[in-house]
Short mmCIF file of C-alpha atoms in Angstrom, two decimals:
data_model
loop_
_atom_site.label_atom_id
_atom_site.label_comp_id
_atom_site.label_asym_id
_atom_site.label_seq_id
_atom_site.Cartn_x
_atom_site.Cartn_y
_atom_site.Cartn_z
CA UNK L 54 -18.67 1.54 9.40
CA UNK L 55 -20.48 -0.67 6.90
CA UNK L 56 -21.86 -0.02 3.48
CA UNK L 57 -24.70 -1.92 1.86
CA UNK L 58 -22.98 -2.88 -1.38
CA UNK L 59 -24.87 -5.42 -3.45
CA UNK L 60 -23.29 -8.79 -4.08
CA UNK L 61 -22.60 -9.33 -7.78
CA UNK L 62 -20.52 -12.33 -8.79
CA UNK L 63 -19.93 -10.86 -12.25
CA UNK L 64 -18.13 -7.93 -10.66
CA UNK L 65 -16.34 -9.36 -7.64
CA UNK L 66 -13.67 -11.59 -9.15
CA UNK L 67 -12.20 -13.53 -6.25
CA UNK L 68 -11.43 -17.01 -7.56
CA UNK L 69 -8.20 -18.40 -6.11
CA UNK L 70 -6.18 -18.49 -9.37
CA UNK L 71 -6.95 -14.80 -10.00
CA UNK L 72 -5.96 -13.87 -6.44
CA UNK L 73 -2.67 -15.75 -6.74
CA UNK L 74 -1.87 -14.30 -10.16
CA UNK L 75 -2.62 -10.83 -8.88
CA UNK L 76 -0.41 -11.42 -5.84
CA UNK L 77 2.52 -12.54 -7.99
CA UNK L 78 2.18 -9.57 -10.33
CA UNK L 79 1.86 -7.04 -7.53
CA UNK L 80 4.67 -8.59 -5.48
CA UNK L 81 7.09 -8.55 -8.40
CA UNK L 82 6.07 -5.00 -9.32
CA UNK L 83 6.84 -3.47 -5.96
CA UNK L 84 9.96 -5.62 -5.64
CA UNK L 85 11.22 -3.70 -8.67
CA UNK L 86 10.20 -0.42 -7.06
CA UNK L 87 11.97 -1.31 -3.80
CA UNK L 88 15.09 -2.23 -5.77
CA UNK L 89 15.03 1.08 -7.66
CA UNK L 90 14.47 3.01 -4.44
CA UNK L 91 17.31 1.22 -2.66
CA UNK L 92 19.75 1.68 -5.55
CA UNK L 93 18.97 5.34 -6.20
CA UNK L 94 18.55 6.61 -2.64
CA UNK L 95 22.20 6.02 -1.72
CA UNK L 96 23.40 7.65 -4.96
CA UNK L 97 21.30 10.80 -4.81
CA UNK L 98 21.06 13.60 -2.30
CA UNK L 99 19.18 16.78 -1.60
CA UNK L 100 16.20 17.83 -3.73
CA UNK L 101 17.04 15.28 -6.44
CA UNK L 102 16.79 12.42 -3.98
CA UNK L 103 13.49 13.77 -2.66
CA UNK L 104 11.97 14.10 -6.13
CA UNK L 105 13.17 10.82 -7.62
CA UNK L 106 12.52 8.67 -4.56
CA UNK L 107 9.26 10.52 -3.96
CA UNK L 108 8.03 9.57 -7.42
CA UNK L 109 8.91 5.92 -6.76
CA UNK L 110 7.08 6.05 -3.42
CA UNK L 111 3.97 7.57 -4.99
CA UNK L 112 3.95 4.93 -7.73
CA UNK L 113 4.20 2.22 -5.08
CA UNK L 114 1.36 3.69 -3.03
CA UNK L 115 -0.81 4.05 -6.14
CA UNK L 116 -0.17 0.44 -7.16
CA UNK L 117 -1.15 -0.92 -3.74
CA UNK L 118 -4.35 1.05 -3.36
CA UNK L 119 -5.57 0.82 -6.96
CA UNK L 120 -4.51 -2.44 -8.62
CA UNK L 121 -5.92 -5.12 -6.25
CA UNK L 122 -9.37 -3.52 -6.11
CA UNK L 123 -9.31 -2.98 -9.87
CA UNK L 124 -8.33 -6.61 -10.53
CA UNK L 125 -11.06 -8.00 -8.27
CA UNK L 126 -13.54 -5.37 -9.52
CA UNK L 127 -14.40 -4.78 -5.89
CA UNK L 128 -18.03 -3.80 -5.45
CA UNK L 129 -18.95 -5.72 -2.30
CA UNK L 130 -17.25 -7.25 0.70
CA UNK L 131 -16.32 -10.21 -1.52
CA UNK L 132 -14.20 -8.13 -3.88
CA UNK L 133 -12.78 -6.04 -1.05
CA UNK L 134 -11.63 -9.17 0.77
CA UNK L 135 -10.22 -10.52 -2.48
CA UNK L 136 -8.14 -7.37 -2.91
CA UNK L 137 -6.76 -7.83 0.61
CA UNK L 138 -5.95 -11.42 -0.37
CA UNK L 139 -3.96 -10.15 -3.35
CA UNK L 140 -2.06 -7.86 -0.99
CA UNK L 141 -1.28 -10.77 1.31
CA UNK L 142 -0.16 -13.00 -1.57
CA UNK L 143 2.03 -10.23 -2.94
CA UNK L 144 3.85 -10.02 0.39
CA UNK L 145 4.97 -13.64 0.17
CA UNK L 146 6.34 -12.99 -3.33
CA UNK L 147 8.21 -9.90 -2.15
CA UNK L 148 9.61 -11.61 0.95
CA UNK L 149 11.03 -14.43 -1.16
CA UNK L 150 12.77 -11.83 -3.33
CA UNK L 151 13.89 -9.95 -0.22
CA UNK L 152 15.43 -12.98 1.51
CA UNK L 153 16.91 -14.53 -1.63
CA UNK L 154 18.22 -11.36 -3.27
CA UNK L 155 17.86 -8.01 -1.54
CA UNK L 156 19.24 -8.92 1.88
CA UNK L 157 22.25 -10.93 0.62
CA UNK L 158 23.13 -8.04 -1.72
CA UNK L 159 22.69 -5.50 1.10
CA UNK L 160 20.39 -3.48 -1.12
CA UNK L 161 19.27 -1.30 1.76
CA UNK L 162 19.99 -0.98 5.44
CA UNK L 163 18.28 -3.59 7.60
CA UNK L 164 17.24 -1.00 10.17
CA UNK L 165 13.78 -2.47 10.73
CA UNK L 166 15.17 -5.98 10.85
CA UNK L 167 17.78 -4.93 13.39
CA UNK L 168 15.13 -3.35 15.62
CA UNK L 169 13.61 -6.80 15.92
CA UNK L 170 16.92 -8.35 16.91
CA UNK L 171 17.96 -9.33 13.39
CA UNK L 172 14.99 -11.63 12.85
CA UNK L 173 12.90 -11.74 9.70
CA UNK L 174 10.06 -13.05 11.85
CA UNK L 175 9.66 -9.52 13.21
CA UNK L 176 10.62 -7.58 10.10
CA UNK L 177 8.47 -9.40 7.54
CA UNK L 178 5.10 -9.11 9.33
CA UNK L 179 5.43 -5.32 8.95
CA UNK L 180 5.23 -5.81 5.18
CA UNK L 181 2.34 -8.23 5.62
CA UNK L 182 0.30 -5.80 7.69
CA UNK L 183 1.00 -2.70 5.58
CA UNK L 184 0.42 -4.31 2.18
CA UNK L 185 -2.75 -6.12 3.19
CA UNK L 186 -4.13 -3.00 4.87
CA UNK L 187 -3.43 -0.64 1.97
CA UNK L 188 -4.91 -3.04 -0.61
CA UNK L 189 -7.96 -3.56 1.61
CA UNK L 190 -8.60 0.16 2.15
CA UNK L 191 -8.03 0.99 -1.52
CA UNK L 192 -10.56 -1.62 -2.63
CA UNK L 193 -13.07 -0.43 -0.04
CA UNK L 194 -12.83 3.13 -1.34
CA UNK L 195 -13.26 1.91 -4.92
CA UNK L 196 -16.37 -0.02 -3.87
CA UNK L 197 -17.78 3.13 -2.28
CA UNK L 198 -17.02 5.12 -5.43
CA UNK L 199 -18.76 2.54 -7.60
CA UNK L 200 -21.78 2.40 -5.30
CA UNK L 201 -22.28 6.13 -5.75
CA UNK L 202 -21.33 6.73 -9.38
CA UNK L 203 -21.41 3.32 -11.00
CA UNK L 204 -17.66 2.99 -11.45
CA UNK L 205 -14.45 3.35 -9.49
CA UNK L 206 -12.23 6.39 -10.01
CA UNK L 207 -8.53 5.46 -9.60
CA UNK L 208 -7.33 9.03 -10.16
CA UNK L 209 -9.55 10.40 -7.41
CA UNK L 210 -8.42 7.54 -5.18
CA UNK L 211 -4.72 8.30 -5.64
CA UNK L 212 -5.04 12.10 -5.47
CA UNK L 213 -7.33 11.96 -2.44
CA UNK L 214 -4.98 9.59 -0.62
CA UNK L 215 -1.94 11.77 -1.30
CA UNK L 216 -3.72 14.97 -0.23
CA UNK L 217 -5.03 13.42 2.98
CA UNK L 218 -1.56 11.95 3.58
CA UNK L 219 -0.07 15.43 3.41
CA UNK L 220 -2.76 16.74 5.76
CA UNK L 221 -2.06 13.99 8.29
CA UNK L 222 1.68 14.61 7.96
CA UNK L 223 1.25 18.36 8.50
CA UNK L 224 -0.85 17.76 11.63
CA UNK L 225 1.73 15.28 12.91
CA UNK L 226 4.53 17.81 12.48
CA UNK L 227 2.54 20.64 14.06
CA UNK L 228 1.55 18.64 17.16
CA UNK L 229 5.08 17.23 17.33
CA UNK L 230 4.41 13.54 16.97
CA UNK L 231 7.72 11.77 17.84
CA UNK L 232 10.00 11.41 14.80
CA UNK L 233 7.49 13.04 12.45
CA UNK L 234 9.10 15.36 9.91
CA UNK L 235 8.94 16.57 6.34
CA UNK L 236 10.49 13.48 4.79
CA UNK L 237 9.43 10.51 2.70
CA UNK L 238 9.43 8.08 5.62
CA UNK L 239 7.01 10.20 7.64
CA UNK L 240 4.79 10.70 4.61
CA UNK L 241 4.63 6.95 3.94
CA UNK L 242 3.49 6.38 7.52
CA UNK L 243 0.97 9.26 7.27
CA UNK L 244 -0.68 7.55 4.31
CA UNK L 245 -1.88 4.73 6.59
CA UNK L 246 -4.24 6.81 8.77
CA UNK L 247 -5.07 8.89 5.68
CA UNK L 248 -6.47 5.79 3.99
CA UNK L 249 -8.68 5.03 6.98
CA UNK L 250 -9.92 8.62 6.93
CA UNK L 251 -10.54 8.49 3.18
CA UNK L 252 -12.48 5.25 3.54
CA UNK L 253 -14.75 6.93 6.08
CA UNK L 254 -15.23 10.02 3.91
CA UNK L 255 -15.93 7.95 0.80
CA UNK L 256 -18.70 6.07 2.63
CA UNK L 257 -20.77 9.24 2.94
CA UNK L 258 -23.62 9.10 0.46
CA UNK L 259 -23.53 5.32 0.01
CA UNK L 260 -27.02 3.90 0.37
CA UNK L 261 -27.54 1.72 3.41
CA UNK L 262 -29.71 -1.32 3.45
#
């Protein structure tokens, strides 16, 4: 799946200092969100936990899929790749915070880390893959939006991603995908294929060259 998106240096802002600044800002932002989620989840229960932690999760998803592409003004493959670079840089910022602060304070359970035998070398690449992927897909969708209407639409991007995430989650529950259920963890995972689907849908109507 490729889209013929014109190269425009005035729009695709991918200089290294901008990528690094964006990575630091994004990494610190979702470090705060992870801290809030970890602190509140163990203190809340029932519907209140679902609502409060759900809001934090949605904010985190929105930040990852919107901000990098918006900062690079992604209109071509250059800006899309730059947004993925911001996602990658943000991971290094978060992992420093995680190792230096979150893990020593036992902010959350190290379930994923324990699955990998207690090694950060297994646990941390999960963040790398997810953050880079979500930033990449979000920027790609914004580039498709701009190619069709002249500008990106962050609201449509977020709403469309959440709706498709719910659709993917519902299908997963109905066909009994292992461990799929009506919970925040399953929804977060469902967003990943939803973004790929949304990227495909958003490419319809983009002029090819």
